Amino acid sequence: MELQGKRIAVTGAFGALGAALVQAATAAGARVAAIDRAPVPNGFAAVAAIGNVDLADTSAAKTAIDAAAKALGGLDGLVNIAGTFRWETLADGSADTWDLLYRVNLRTAVAASKAAIPHLVASGAGRIVNISAAGSIKAGAGMGAYAASKSGVARLTEALAEELKDHGVTVNAILPSTIDTAANRADMPKADFTRWVMPAQLSDVIVFLLSDRASAVTGALLPVMGRV
Ligand SMILES: NC(=O)c1ccc[n+]([C@@H]2O[C@H](COP(=O)([O-])OP(=O)(O)OC[C@H]3O[C@@H](n4cnc5c(N)ncnc54)[C@H](OP(=O)(O)O)[C@@H]3O)[C@@H](O)[C@H]2O)c1
């Protein structure tokens, strides 16, 4: 199994992609600690499930990551999935939306990564996988705040890959297009869902990036688009 014995922390773990990844990583042999701002869902299957954590708060993030490492006996990987989305034009929207998306999409990854670095370095073969977005490459109308925050995730990925290159830790990001989630189907009922990328397909790529086979890949920004 590709992640046999790996100790992996996943943020945003109770959301659509997060829950799919927890399942895929566990099936690949990993032991997983799931962290989220939402309360722990009933019957959530993970070695540790830590809810009600605002990961944009650096002190709360450190407490949660340290608790995850303690529950797993160390950390070999961190997957930063916590995030959210807003569509609004600048003329009709609020400058506060830019702060919100910066906080939820970028600061959560910054705070969780900072807290995880000592654990990942101690692992000797640490991994960070971030979730940017295809929209970070070129923003469409109404996508400015979201794209800026996800561009920030891409830049964090590049900088941290360089910073950790000589410490045995790789840092990569995937850039999904629209994910086939219940929320997106409800928001875009007329869209062709078959073109969207499935959470299980994204999870396959993340599992690869977490695995020993991806040891030579760092600083990569990988579009995973389905047929969008
Ligand atoms: N869905 C898409 O089409 C799409 C496309 C490209 C990229 N992405 C990115 O992929 C990731 C997963 O998307 P998804 O559709 O699975 O989202 P989702 O279902 O909304 O899950 C995101 C999870 O992150 C949690 N979260 C938000 N803010 C947090 C914080 N400050 N601290 C801790 N946890 C927090 C959310 O909790 P709450 O429910 O309490 O907010 C939620 O459980 C996100 O980063 C998203 O931006 C999504």
PDB file of C-alpha atoms and ligand atoms in Angstrom:
ATOM      1  CA  MET A   1       0.000   0.000   0.000  1.00  0.00           C
ATOM      2  CA  GLU A   2       1.268   3.376  -1.109  1.00  0.00           C
ATOM      3  CA  LEU A   3       1.083   5.176   2.269  1.00  0.00           C
ATOM      4  CA  GLN A   4       1.646   2.208   4.576  1.00  0.00           C
ATOM      5  CA  GLY A   5       2.491   3.488   8.062  1.00  0.00           C
ATOM      6  CA  LYS A   6       2.534   7.181   7.024  1.00  0.00           C
ATOM      7  CA  ARG A   7       1.210   9.636   9.590  1.00  0.00           C
ATOM      8  CA  ILE A   8      -0.840  12.301   7.835  1.00  0.00           C
ATOM      9  CA  ALA A   9      -2.689  15.397   9.117  1.00  0.00           C
ATOM     10  CA  VAL A  10      -5.508  16.693   6.909  1.00  0.00           C
ATOM     11  CA  THR A  11      -7.132  20.126   7.377  1.00  0.00           C
ATOM     12  CA  GLY A  12     -10.617  20.911   6.110  1.00  0.00           C
ATOM     13  CA  ALA A  13     -11.029  17.177   6.618  1.00  0.00           C
ATOM     14  CA  PHE A  14     -14.790  17.188   7.170  1.00  0.00           C
ATOM     15  CA  GLY A  15     -15.549  18.946   3.857  1.00  0.00           C
ATOM     16  CA  ALA A  16     -16.130  17.343   0.454  1.00  0.00           C
ATOM     17  CA  LEU A  17     -12.519  16.922  -0.694  1.00  0.00           C
ATOM     18  CA  GLY A  18     -11.187  16.474   2.848  1.00  0.00           C
ATOM     19  CA  ALA A  19     -13.460  13.552   3.658  1.00  0.00           C
ATOM     20  CA  ALA A  20     -12.616  11.880   0.325  1.00  0.00           C
ATOM     21  CA  LEU A  21      -8.893  12.254   0.994  1.00  0.00           C
ATOM     22  CA  VAL A  22      -9.156  10.907   4.548  1.00  0.00           C
ATOM     23  CA  GLN A  23     -10.846   7.827   3.092  1.00  0.00           C
ATOM     24  CA  ALA A  24      -8.311   7.435   0.247  1.00  0.00           C
ATOM     25  CA  ALA A  25      -5.255   7.941   2.466  1.00  0.00           C
ATOM     26  CA  THR A  26      -6.591   5.487   5.045  1.00  0.00           C
ATOM     27  CA  ALA A  27      -7.279   2.945   2.294  1.00  0.00           C
ATOM     28  CA  ALA A  28      -3.668   3.463   1.117  1.00  0.00           C
ATOM     29  CA  GLY A  29      -2.403   2.467   4.577  1.00  0.00           C
ATOM     30  CA  ALA A  30      -1.940   5.878   6.227  1.00  0.00           C
ATOM     31  CA  ARG A  31      -2.915   6.779   9.768  1.00  0.00           C
ATOM     32  CA  VAL A  32      -4.808  10.049   9.555  1.00  0.00           C
ATOM     33  CA  ALA A  33      -5.577  12.925  11.915  1.00  0.00           C
ATOM     34  CA  ALA A  34      -8.481  15.017  10.649  1.00  0.00           C
ATOM     35  CA  ILE A  35      -8.690  18.710  11.614  1.00  0.00           C
ATOM     36  CA  ASP A  36     -11.497  21.147  10.781  1.00  0.00           C
ATOM     37  CA  ARG A  37     -13.348  24.244  11.936  1.00  0.00           C
ATOM     38  CA  ALA A  38     -16.605  22.284  11.708  1.00  0.00           C
ATOM     39  CA  PRO A  39     -17.651  19.978  14.563  1.00  0.00           C
ATOM     40  CA  VAL A  40     -16.622  16.309  14.190  1.00  0.00           C
ATOM     41  CA  PRO A  41     -19.327  14.549  12.138  1.00  0.00           C
ATOM     42  CA  ASN A  42     -20.941  11.492  13.730  1.00  0.00           C
ATOM     43  CA  GLY A  43     -18.997   8.307  13.017  1.00  0.00           C
ATOM     44  CA  PHE A  44     -16.109  10.084  11.205  1.00  0.00           C
ATOM     45  CA  ALA A  45     -13.437   7.420  10.593  1.00  0.00           C
ATOM     46  CA  ALA A  46      -9.886   8.621  11.367  1.00  0.00           C
ATOM     47  CA  VAL A  47      -7.278   7.836  14.016  1.00  0.00           C
ATOM     48  CA  ALA A  48      -7.913  11.306  15.475  1.00  0.00           C
ATOM     49  CA  ALA A  49     -10.668  13.781  14.611  1.00  0.00           C
ATOM     50  CA  ILE A  50     -10.200  17.317  15.904  1.00  0.00           C
ATOM     51  CA  GLY A  51     -13.101  19.721  15.295  1.00  0.00           C
ATOM     52  CA  ASN A  52     -13.963  23.345  16.093  1.00  0.00           C
ATOM     53  CA  VAL A  53     -10.453  24.641  15.251  1.00  0.00           C
ATOM     54  CA  ASP A  54      -9.955  27.958  13.421  1.00  0.00           C
ATOM     55  CA  LEU A  55      -6.661  27.225  11.674  1.00  0.00           C
ATOM     56  CA  ALA A  56      -6.179  30.896  10.762  1.00  0.00           C
ATOM     57  CA  ASP A  57      -5.452  31.405  14.467  1.00  0.00           C
ATOM     58  CA  THR A  58      -1.754  30.513  14.753  1.00  0.00           C
ATOM     59  CA  SER A  59      -1.995  29.400  18.356  1.00  0.00           C
ATOM     60  CA  ALA A  60      -5.085  27.216  17.722  1.00  0.00           C
ATOM     61  CA  ALA A  61      -3.340  25.770  14.651  1.00  0.00           C
ATOM     62  CA  LYS A  62      -0.251  24.857  16.682  1.00  0.00           C
ATOM     63  CA  THR A  63      -2.353  23.222  19.397  1.00  0.00           C
ATOM     64  CA  ALA A  64      -4.265  21.166  16.789  1.00  0.00           C
ATOM     65  CA  ILE A  65      -1.182  20.129  14.785  1.00  0.00           C
ATOM     66  CA  ASP A  66       0.702  19.160  17.960  1.00  0.00           C
ATOM     67  CA  ALA A  67      -2.344  17.131  19.095  1.00  0.00           C
ATOM     68  CA  ALA A  68      -2.454  15.409  15.678  1.00  0.00           C
ATOM     69  CA  ALA A  69       1.262  14.571  15.894  1.00  0.00           C
ATOM     70  CA  LYS A  70       0.800  13.242  19.419  1.00  0.00           C
ATOM     71  CA  ALA A  71      -2.144  11.043  18.390  1.00  0.00           C
ATOM     72  CA  LEU A  72      -0.207   9.642  15.415  1.00  0.00           C
ATOM     73  CA  GLY A  73       3.217   9.429  17.093  1.00  0.00           C
ATOM     74  CA  GLY A  74       4.709  12.015  14.694  1.00  0.00           C
ATOM     75  CA  LEU A  75       3.841  13.497  11.303  1.00  0.00           C
ATOM     76  CA  ASP A  76       5.003  12.515   7.808  1.00  0.00           C
ATOM     77  CA  GLY A  77       2.527  14.655   5.900  1.00  0.00           C
ATOM     78  CA  LEU A  78       0.232  17.667   6.080  1.00  0.00           C
ATOM     79  CA  VAL A  79      -2.516  18.300   3.531  1.00  0.00           C
ATOM     80  CA  ASN A  80      -3.898  21.850   3.694  1.00  0.00           C
ATOM     81  CA  ILE A  81      -7.460  21.559   2.380  1.00  0.00           C
ATOM     82  CA  ALA A  82      -9.280  24.092   4.616  1.00  0.00           C
ATOM     83  CA  GLY A  83     -10.713  26.804   2.393  1.00  0.00           C
ATOM     84  CA  THR A  84     -13.778  28.496   1.032  1.00  0.00           C
ATOM     85  CA  PHE A  85     -15.141  30.365  -1.998  1.00  0.00           C
ATOM     86  CA  ARG A  86     -16.879  33.671  -2.738  1.00  0.00           C
ATOM     87  CA  TRP A  87     -17.901  35.098  -6.114  1.00  0.00           C
ATOM     88  CA  GLU A  88     -18.373  38.849  -6.207  1.00  0.00           C
ATOM     89  CA  THR A  89     -17.345  41.748  -8.396  1.00  0.00           C
ATOM     90  CA  LEU A  90     -15.375  44.575  -6.848  1.00  0.00           C
ATOM     91  CA  ALA A  91     -18.038  47.155  -7.744  1.00  0.00           C
ATOM     92  CA  ASP A  92     -20.820  45.248  -5.984  1.00  0.00           C
ATOM     93  CA  GLY A  93     -18.749  43.448  -3.362  1.00  0.00           C
ATOM     94  CA  SER A  94     -16.832  44.336  -0.220  1.00  0.00           C
ATOM     95  CA  ALA A  95     -13.131  44.806   0.463  1.00  0.00           C
ATOM     96  CA  ASP A  96     -13.760  42.621   3.527  1.00  0.00           C
ATOM     97  CA  THR A  97     -14.227  39.604   1.228  1.00  0.00           C
ATOM     98  CA  TRP A  98     -10.550  39.925   0.258  1.00  0.00           C
ATOM     99  CA  ASP A  99      -9.592  39.735   3.948  1.00  0.00           C
ATOM    100  CA  LEU A 100     -11.922  36.775   4.528  1.00  0.00           C
ATOM    101  CA  LEU A 101     -10.544  34.722   1.639  1.00  0.00           C
ATOM    102  CA  TYR A 102      -6.955  35.605   2.522  1.00  0.00           C
ATOM    103  CA  ARG A 103      -7.653  34.396   6.074  1.00  0.00           C
ATOM    104  CA  VAL A 104      -9.505  31.196   5.214  1.00  0.00           C
ATOM    105  CA  ASN A 105      -7.596  30.116   2.093  1.00  0.00           C
ATOM    106  CA  LEU A 106      -4.048  31.306   2.757  1.00  0.00           C
ATOM    107  CA  ARG A 107      -3.533  32.060   6.437  1.00  0.00           C
ATOM    108  CA  THR A 108      -4.894  28.607   7.424  1.00  0.00           C
ATOM    109  CA  ALA A 109      -2.232  26.946   5.246  1.00  0.00           C
ATOM    110  CA  VAL A 110       0.469  29.286   6.569  1.00  0.00           C
ATOM    111  CA  ALA A 111      -0.426  28.632  10.221  1.00  0.00           C
ATOM    112  CA  ALA A 112      -0.829  24.851   9.861  1.00  0.00           C
ATOM    113  CA  SER A 113       2.387  24.536   7.834  1.00  0.00           C
ATOM    114  CA  LYS A 114       4.392  26.613  10.315  1.00  0.00           C
ATOM    115  CA  ALA A 115       3.146  24.416  13.164  1.00  0.00           C
ATOM    116  CA  ALA A 116       3.881  21.200  11.222  1.00  0.00           C
ATOM    117  CA  ILE A 117       7.425  22.043  10.060  1.00  0.00           C
ATOM    118  CA  PRO A 118       9.290  20.681  13.137  1.00  0.00           C
ATOM    119  CA  HIS A 119       7.301  17.423  12.994  1.00  0.00           C
ATOM    120  CA  LEU A 120       7.818  17.022   9.231  1.00  0.00           C
ATOM    121  CA  VAL A 121      11.545  17.709   9.469  1.00  0.00           C
ATOM    122  CA  ALA A 122      11.784  15.112  12.262  1.00  0.00           C
ATOM    123  CA  SER A 123      10.075  12.594   9.958  1.00  0.00           C
ATOM    124  CA  GLY A 124      13.024  12.692   7.543  1.00  0.00           C
ATOM    125  CA  ALA A 125      10.659  12.371   4.557  1.00  0.00           C
ATOM    126  CA  GLY A 126       8.022  15.030   5.204  1.00  0.00           C
ATOM    127  CA  ARG A 127       5.343  16.153   2.776  1.00  0.00           C
ATOM    128  CA  ILE A 128       3.113  19.213   2.499  1.00  0.00           C
ATOM    129  CA  VAL A 129       0.375  19.253  -0.122  1.00  0.00           C
ATOM    130  CA  ASN A 130      -1.593  22.487  -0.572  1.00  0.00           C
ATOM    131  CA  ILE A 131      -4.822  23.103  -2.462  1.00  0.00           C
ATOM    132  CA  SER A 132      -4.593  26.120  -4.742  1.00  0.00           C
ATOM    133  CA  ALA A 133      -7.043  26.427  -7.651  1.00  0.00           C
ATOM    134  CA  ALA A 134      -7.052  26.562 -11.432  1.00  0.00           C
ATOM    135  CA  GLY A 135      -8.548  30.055 -11.039  1.00  0.00           C
ATOM    136  CA  SER A 136      -5.300  31.218  -9.443  1.00  0.00           C
ATOM    137  CA  ILE A 137      -3.589  31.246 -12.848  1.00  0.00           C
ATOM    138  CA  LYS A 138      -6.007  33.705 -14.456  1.00  0.00           C
ATOM    139  CA  ALA A 139      -8.901  35.271 -12.584  1.00  0.00           C
ATOM    140  CA  GLY A 140     -12.269  35.602 -14.267  1.00  0.00           C
ATOM    141  CA  ALA A 141     -14.841  38.292 -13.409  1.00  0.00           C
ATOM    142  CA  GLY A 142     -15.944  38.031  -9.787  1.00  0.00           C
ATOM    143  CA  MET A 143     -12.991  35.813  -8.960  1.00  0.00           C
ATOM    144  CA  GLY A 144     -10.458  38.446  -7.868  1.00  0.00           C
ATOM    145  CA  ALA A 145     -10.457  37.834  -4.114  1.00  0.00           C
ATOM    146  CA  TYR A 146     -10.565  34.056  -4.461  1.00  0.00           C
ATOM    147  CA  ALA A 147      -7.860  33.975  -7.144  1.00  0.00           C
ATOM    148  CA  ALA A 148      -5.620  36.314  -5.138  1.00  0.00           C
ATOM    149  CA  SER A 149      -5.897  34.086  -2.058  1.00  0.00           C
ATOM    150  CA  LYS A 150      -5.210  30.934  -4.093  1.00  0.00           C
ATOM    151  CA  SER A 151      -2.288  32.645  -5.882  1.00  0.00           C
ATOM    152  CA  GLY A 152      -1.007  33.225  -2.367  1.00  0.00           C
ATOM    153  CA  VAL A 153      -1.240  29.485  -1.725  1.00  0.00           C
ATOM    154  CA  ALA A 154       0.799  28.889  -4.893  1.00  0.00           C
ATOM    155  CA  ARG A 155       3.490  31.380  -3.816  1.00  0.00           C
ATOM    156  CA  LEU A 156       3.561  29.868  -0.307  1.00  0.00           C
ATOM    157  CA  THR A 157       4.110  26.481  -1.939  1.00  0.00           C
ATOM    158  CA  GLU A 158       7.050  27.719  -4.029  1.00  0.00           C
ATOM    159  CA  ALA A 159       8.733  29.585  -1.167  1.00  0.00           C
ATOM    160  CA  LEU A 160       8.286  26.775   1.348  1.00  0.00           C
ATOM    161  CA  ALA A 161       9.553  24.186  -1.141  1.00  0.00           C
ATOM    162  CA  GLU A 162      12.806  26.161  -1.369  1.00  0.00           C
ATOM    163  CA  GLU A 163      13.004  26.709   2.392  1.00  0.00           C
ATOM    164  CA  LEU A 164      12.555  22.999   3.166  1.00  0.00           C
ATOM    165  CA  LYS A 165      14.470  21.503   0.228  1.00  0.00           C
ATOM    166  CA  ASP A 166      17.492  20.630   2.346  1.00  0.00           C
ATOM    167  CA  HIS A 167      15.416  19.452   5.298  1.00  0.00           C
ATOM    168  CA  GLY A 168      13.853  16.370   3.704  1.00  0.00           C
ATOM    169  CA  VAL A 169      10.412  17.964   3.215  1.00  0.00           C
ATOM    170  CA  THR A 170       8.666  18.384  -0.150  1.00  0.00           C
ATOM    171  CA  VAL A 171       5.979  21.025  -0.694  1.00  0.00           C
ATOM    172  CA  ASN A 172       3.593  20.830  -3.644  1.00  0.00           C
ATOM    173  CA  ALA A 173       0.156  22.133  -4.604  1.00  0.00           C
ATOM    174  CA  ILE A 174      -2.657  20.871  -6.754  1.00  0.00           C
ATOM    175  CA  LEU A 175      -4.820  23.282  -8.742  1.00  0.00           C
ATOM    176  CA  PRO A 176      -8.320  21.817  -9.132  1.00  0.00           C
ATOM    177  CA  SER A 177     -10.913  23.129 -11.552  1.00  0.00           C
ATOM    178  CA  THR A 178     -14.527  22.878 -10.372  1.00  0.00           C
ATOM    179  CA  ILE A 179     -14.831  19.883  -8.046  1.00  0.00           C
ATOM    180  CA  ASP A 180     -17.876  17.629  -8.370  1.00  0.00           C
ATOM    181  CA  THR A 181     -19.386  18.294  -4.926  1.00  0.00           C
ATOM    182  CA  ALA A 182     -22.981  18.429  -3.711  1.00  0.00           C
ATOM    183  CA  ALA A 183     -22.549  22.163  -3.001  1.00  0.00           C
ATOM    184  CA  ASN A 184     -21.358  22.908  -6.569  1.00  0.00           C
ATOM    185  CA  ARG A 185     -24.192  20.826  -8.081  1.00  0.00           C
ATOM    186  CA  ALA A 186     -26.702  22.822  -6.009  1.00  0.00           C
ATOM    187  CA  ASP A 187     -25.089  26.150  -7.023  1.00  0.00           C
ATOM    188  CA  MET A 188     -24.779  25.274 -10.742  1.00  0.00           C
ATOM    189  CA  PRO A 189     -27.671  22.901 -11.509  1.00  0.00           C
ATOM    190  CA  LYS A 190     -27.431  23.386 -15.292  1.00  0.00           C
ATOM    191  CA  ALA A 191     -23.703  22.606 -15.564  1.00  0.00           C
ATOM    192  CA  ASP A 192     -22.348  19.400 -17.118  1.00  0.00           C
ATOM    193  CA  PHE A 193     -21.114  17.697 -13.924  1.00  0.00           C
ATOM    194  CA  THR A 194     -19.310  15.016 -15.933  1.00  0.00           C
ATOM    195  CA  ARG A 195     -16.655  17.576 -16.921  1.00  0.00           C
ATOM    196  CA  TRP A 196     -15.783  18.412 -13.308  1.00  0.00           C
ATOM    197  CA  VAL A 197     -12.997  16.710 -11.376  1.00  0.00           C
ATOM    198  CA  MET A 198     -14.069  14.156  -8.772  1.00  0.00           C
ATOM    199  CA  PRO A 199     -12.838  14.302  -5.139  1.00  0.00           C
ATOM    200  CA  ALA A 200     -11.560  10.727  -5.586  1.00  0.00           C
ATOM    201  CA  GLN A 201      -9.474  11.768  -8.622  1.00  0.00           C
ATOM    202  CA  LEU A 202      -7.918  14.655  -6.677  1.00  0.00           C
ATOM    203  CA  SER A 203      -7.304  12.305  -3.743  1.00  0.00           C
ATOM    204  CA  ASP A 204      -5.392   9.904  -6.024  1.00  0.00           C
ATOM    205  CA  VAL A 205      -3.011  12.725  -6.979  1.00  0.00           C
ATOM    206  CA  ILE A 206      -2.597  13.884  -3.374  1.00  0.00           C
ATOM    207  CA  VAL A 207      -1.875  10.303  -2.238  1.00  0.00           C
ATOM    208  CA  PHE A 208       0.853  10.100  -4.894  1.00  0.00           C
ATOM    209  CA  LEU A 209       2.395  13.408  -3.752  1.00  0.00           C
ATOM    210  CA  LEU A 210       2.377  12.103  -0.151  1.00  0.00           C
ATOM    211  CA  SER A 211       4.036   8.844  -1.145  1.00  0.00           C
ATOM    212  CA  ASP A 212       7.709   7.853  -1.333  1.00  0.00           C
ATOM    213  CA  ARG A 213       7.391   7.681  -5.123  1.00  0.00           C
ATOM    214  CA  ALA A 214       7.065  11.494  -5.222  1.00  0.00           C
ATOM    215  CA  SER A 215      10.247  12.132  -3.232  1.00  0.00           C
ATOM    216  CA  ALA A 216      11.863  14.070  -6.127  1.00  0.00           C
ATOM    217  CA  VAL A 217       8.862  16.354  -6.697  1.00  0.00           C
ATOM    218  CA  THR A 218       8.870  19.675  -4.859  1.00  0.00           C
ATOM    219  CA  GLY A 219       7.587  23.158  -5.651  1.00  0.00           C
ATOM    220  CA  ALA A 220       5.182  21.748  -8.242  1.00  0.00           C
ATOM    221  CA  LEU A 221       1.864  23.462  -9.001  1.00  0.00           C
ATOM    222  CA  LEU A 222      -0.158  20.722 -10.633  1.00  0.00           C
ATOM    223  CA  PRO A 223      -3.433  21.461 -12.446  1.00  0.00           C
ATOM    224  CA  VAL A 224      -5.969  18.649 -11.929  1.00  0.00           C
ATOM    225  CA  MET A 225      -8.826  19.744 -14.113  1.00  0.00           C
ATOM    226  CA  GLY A 226     -11.012  16.840 -15.176  1.00  0.00           C
ATOM    227  CA  ARG A 227     -12.399  18.017 -18.541  1.00  0.00           C
ATOM    228  CA  VAL A 228     -13.010  21.656 -17.582  1.00  0.00           C
TER     229      VAL A 228
HETATM  230  N1  LIG B   1     -15.116  23.046  -4.572  1.00  0.00           N
HETATM  231  C1  LIG B   1     -14.419  23.446  -5.644  1.00  0.00           C
HETATM  232  O1  LIG B   1     -14.929  23.472  -6.780  1.00  0.00           O
HETATM  233  C2  LIG B   1     -12.979  23.835  -5.510  1.00  0.00           C
HETATM  234  C3  LIG B   1     -12.226  24.173  -6.645  1.00  0.00           C
HETATM  235  C4  LIG B   1     -10.870  24.499  -6.505  1.00  0.00           C
HETATM  236  C5  LIG B   1     -10.303  24.495  -5.248  1.00  0.00           C
HETATM  237  N2  LIG B   1     -11.070  24.177  -4.159  1.00  0.00           N
HETATM  238  C6  LIG B   1     -10.439  24.174  -2.855  1.00  0.00           C
HETATM  239  O2  LIG B   1     -10.442  22.844  -2.381  1.00  0.00           O
HETATM  240  C7  LIG B   1     -10.564  22.833  -0.964  1.00  0.00           C
HETATM  241  C8  LIG B   1     -11.717  21.934  -0.549  1.00  0.00           C
HETATM  242  O3  LIG B   1     -12.912  22.357  -1.179  1.00  0.00           O
HETATM  243  P1  LIG B   1     -14.300  21.686  -0.747  1.00  0.00           P
HETATM  244  O4  LIG B   1     -15.245  21.922  -1.864  1.00  0.00           O
HETATM  245  O5  LIG B   1     -14.053  20.308  -0.230  1.00  0.00           O
HETATM  246  O6  LIG B   1     -14.714  22.662   0.463  1.00  0.00           O
HETATM  247  P2  LIG B   1     -15.673  22.361   1.707  1.00  0.00           P
HETATM  248  O7  LIG B   1     -16.540  21.180   1.472  1.00  0.00           O
HETATM  249  O8  LIG B   1     -16.310  23.679   2.039  1.00  0.00           O
HETATM  250  O9  LIG B   1     -14.638  21.983   2.866  1.00  0.00           O
HETATM  251  C9  LIG B   1     -13.753  22.912   3.399  1.00  0.00           C
HETATM  252  C10 LIG B   1     -13.622  22.626   4.891  1.00  0.00           C
HETATM  253  O10 LIG B   1     -12.648  23.550   5.430  1.00  0.00           O
HETATM  254  C11 LIG B   1     -13.153  24.021   6.665  1.00  0.00           C
HETATM  255  N3  LIG B   1     -12.585  25.300   7.032  1.00  0.00           N
HETATM  256  C12 LIG B   1     -12.885  26.523   6.512  1.00  0.00           C
HETATM  257  N4  LIG B   1     -12.238  27.481   7.159  1.00  0.00           N
HETATM  258  C13 LIG B   1     -11.502  26.879   8.124  1.00  0.00           C
HETATM  259  C14 LIG B   1     -10.647  27.354   9.136  1.00  0.00           C
HETATM  260  N5  LIG B   1     -10.421  28.664   9.296  1.00  0.00           N
HETATM  261  N6  LIG B   1     -10.058  26.457   9.956  1.00  0.00           N
HETATM  262  C15 LIG B   1     -10.304  25.133   9.816  1.00  0.00           C
HETATM  263  N7  LIG B   1     -11.126  24.606   8.873  1.00  0.00           N
HETATM  264  C16 LIG B   1     -11.727  25.485   8.042  1.00  0.00           C
HETATM  265  C17 LIG B   1     -14.640  24.147   6.412  1.00  0.00           C
HETATM  266  O11 LIG B   1     -15.335  24.291   7.630  1.00  0.00           O
HETATM  267  P3  LIG B   1     -16.706  25.142   7.661  1.00  0.00           P
HETATM  268  O12 LIG B   1     -17.728  24.298   6.958  1.00  0.00           O
HETATM  269  O13 LIG B   1     -16.967  25.340   9.108  1.00  0.00           O
HETATM  270  O14 LIG B   1     -16.424  26.407   6.908  1.00  0.00           O
HETATM  271  C18 LIG B   1     -14.943  22.865   5.661  1.00  0.00           C
HETATM  272  O15 LIG B   1     -15.205  21.777   6.524  1.00  0.00           O
HETATM  273  C19 LIG B   1     -10.693  24.286  -0.536  1.00  0.00           C
HETATM  274  O16 LIG B   1      -9.423  24.803  -0.209  1.00  0.00           O
HETATM  275  C20 LIG B   1     -11.200  24.952  -1.800  1.00  0.00           C
HETATM  276  O17 LIG B   1     -10.893  26.336  -1.860  1.00  0.00           O
HETATM  277  C21 LIG B   1     -12.376  23.846  -4.256  1.00  0.00           C
END
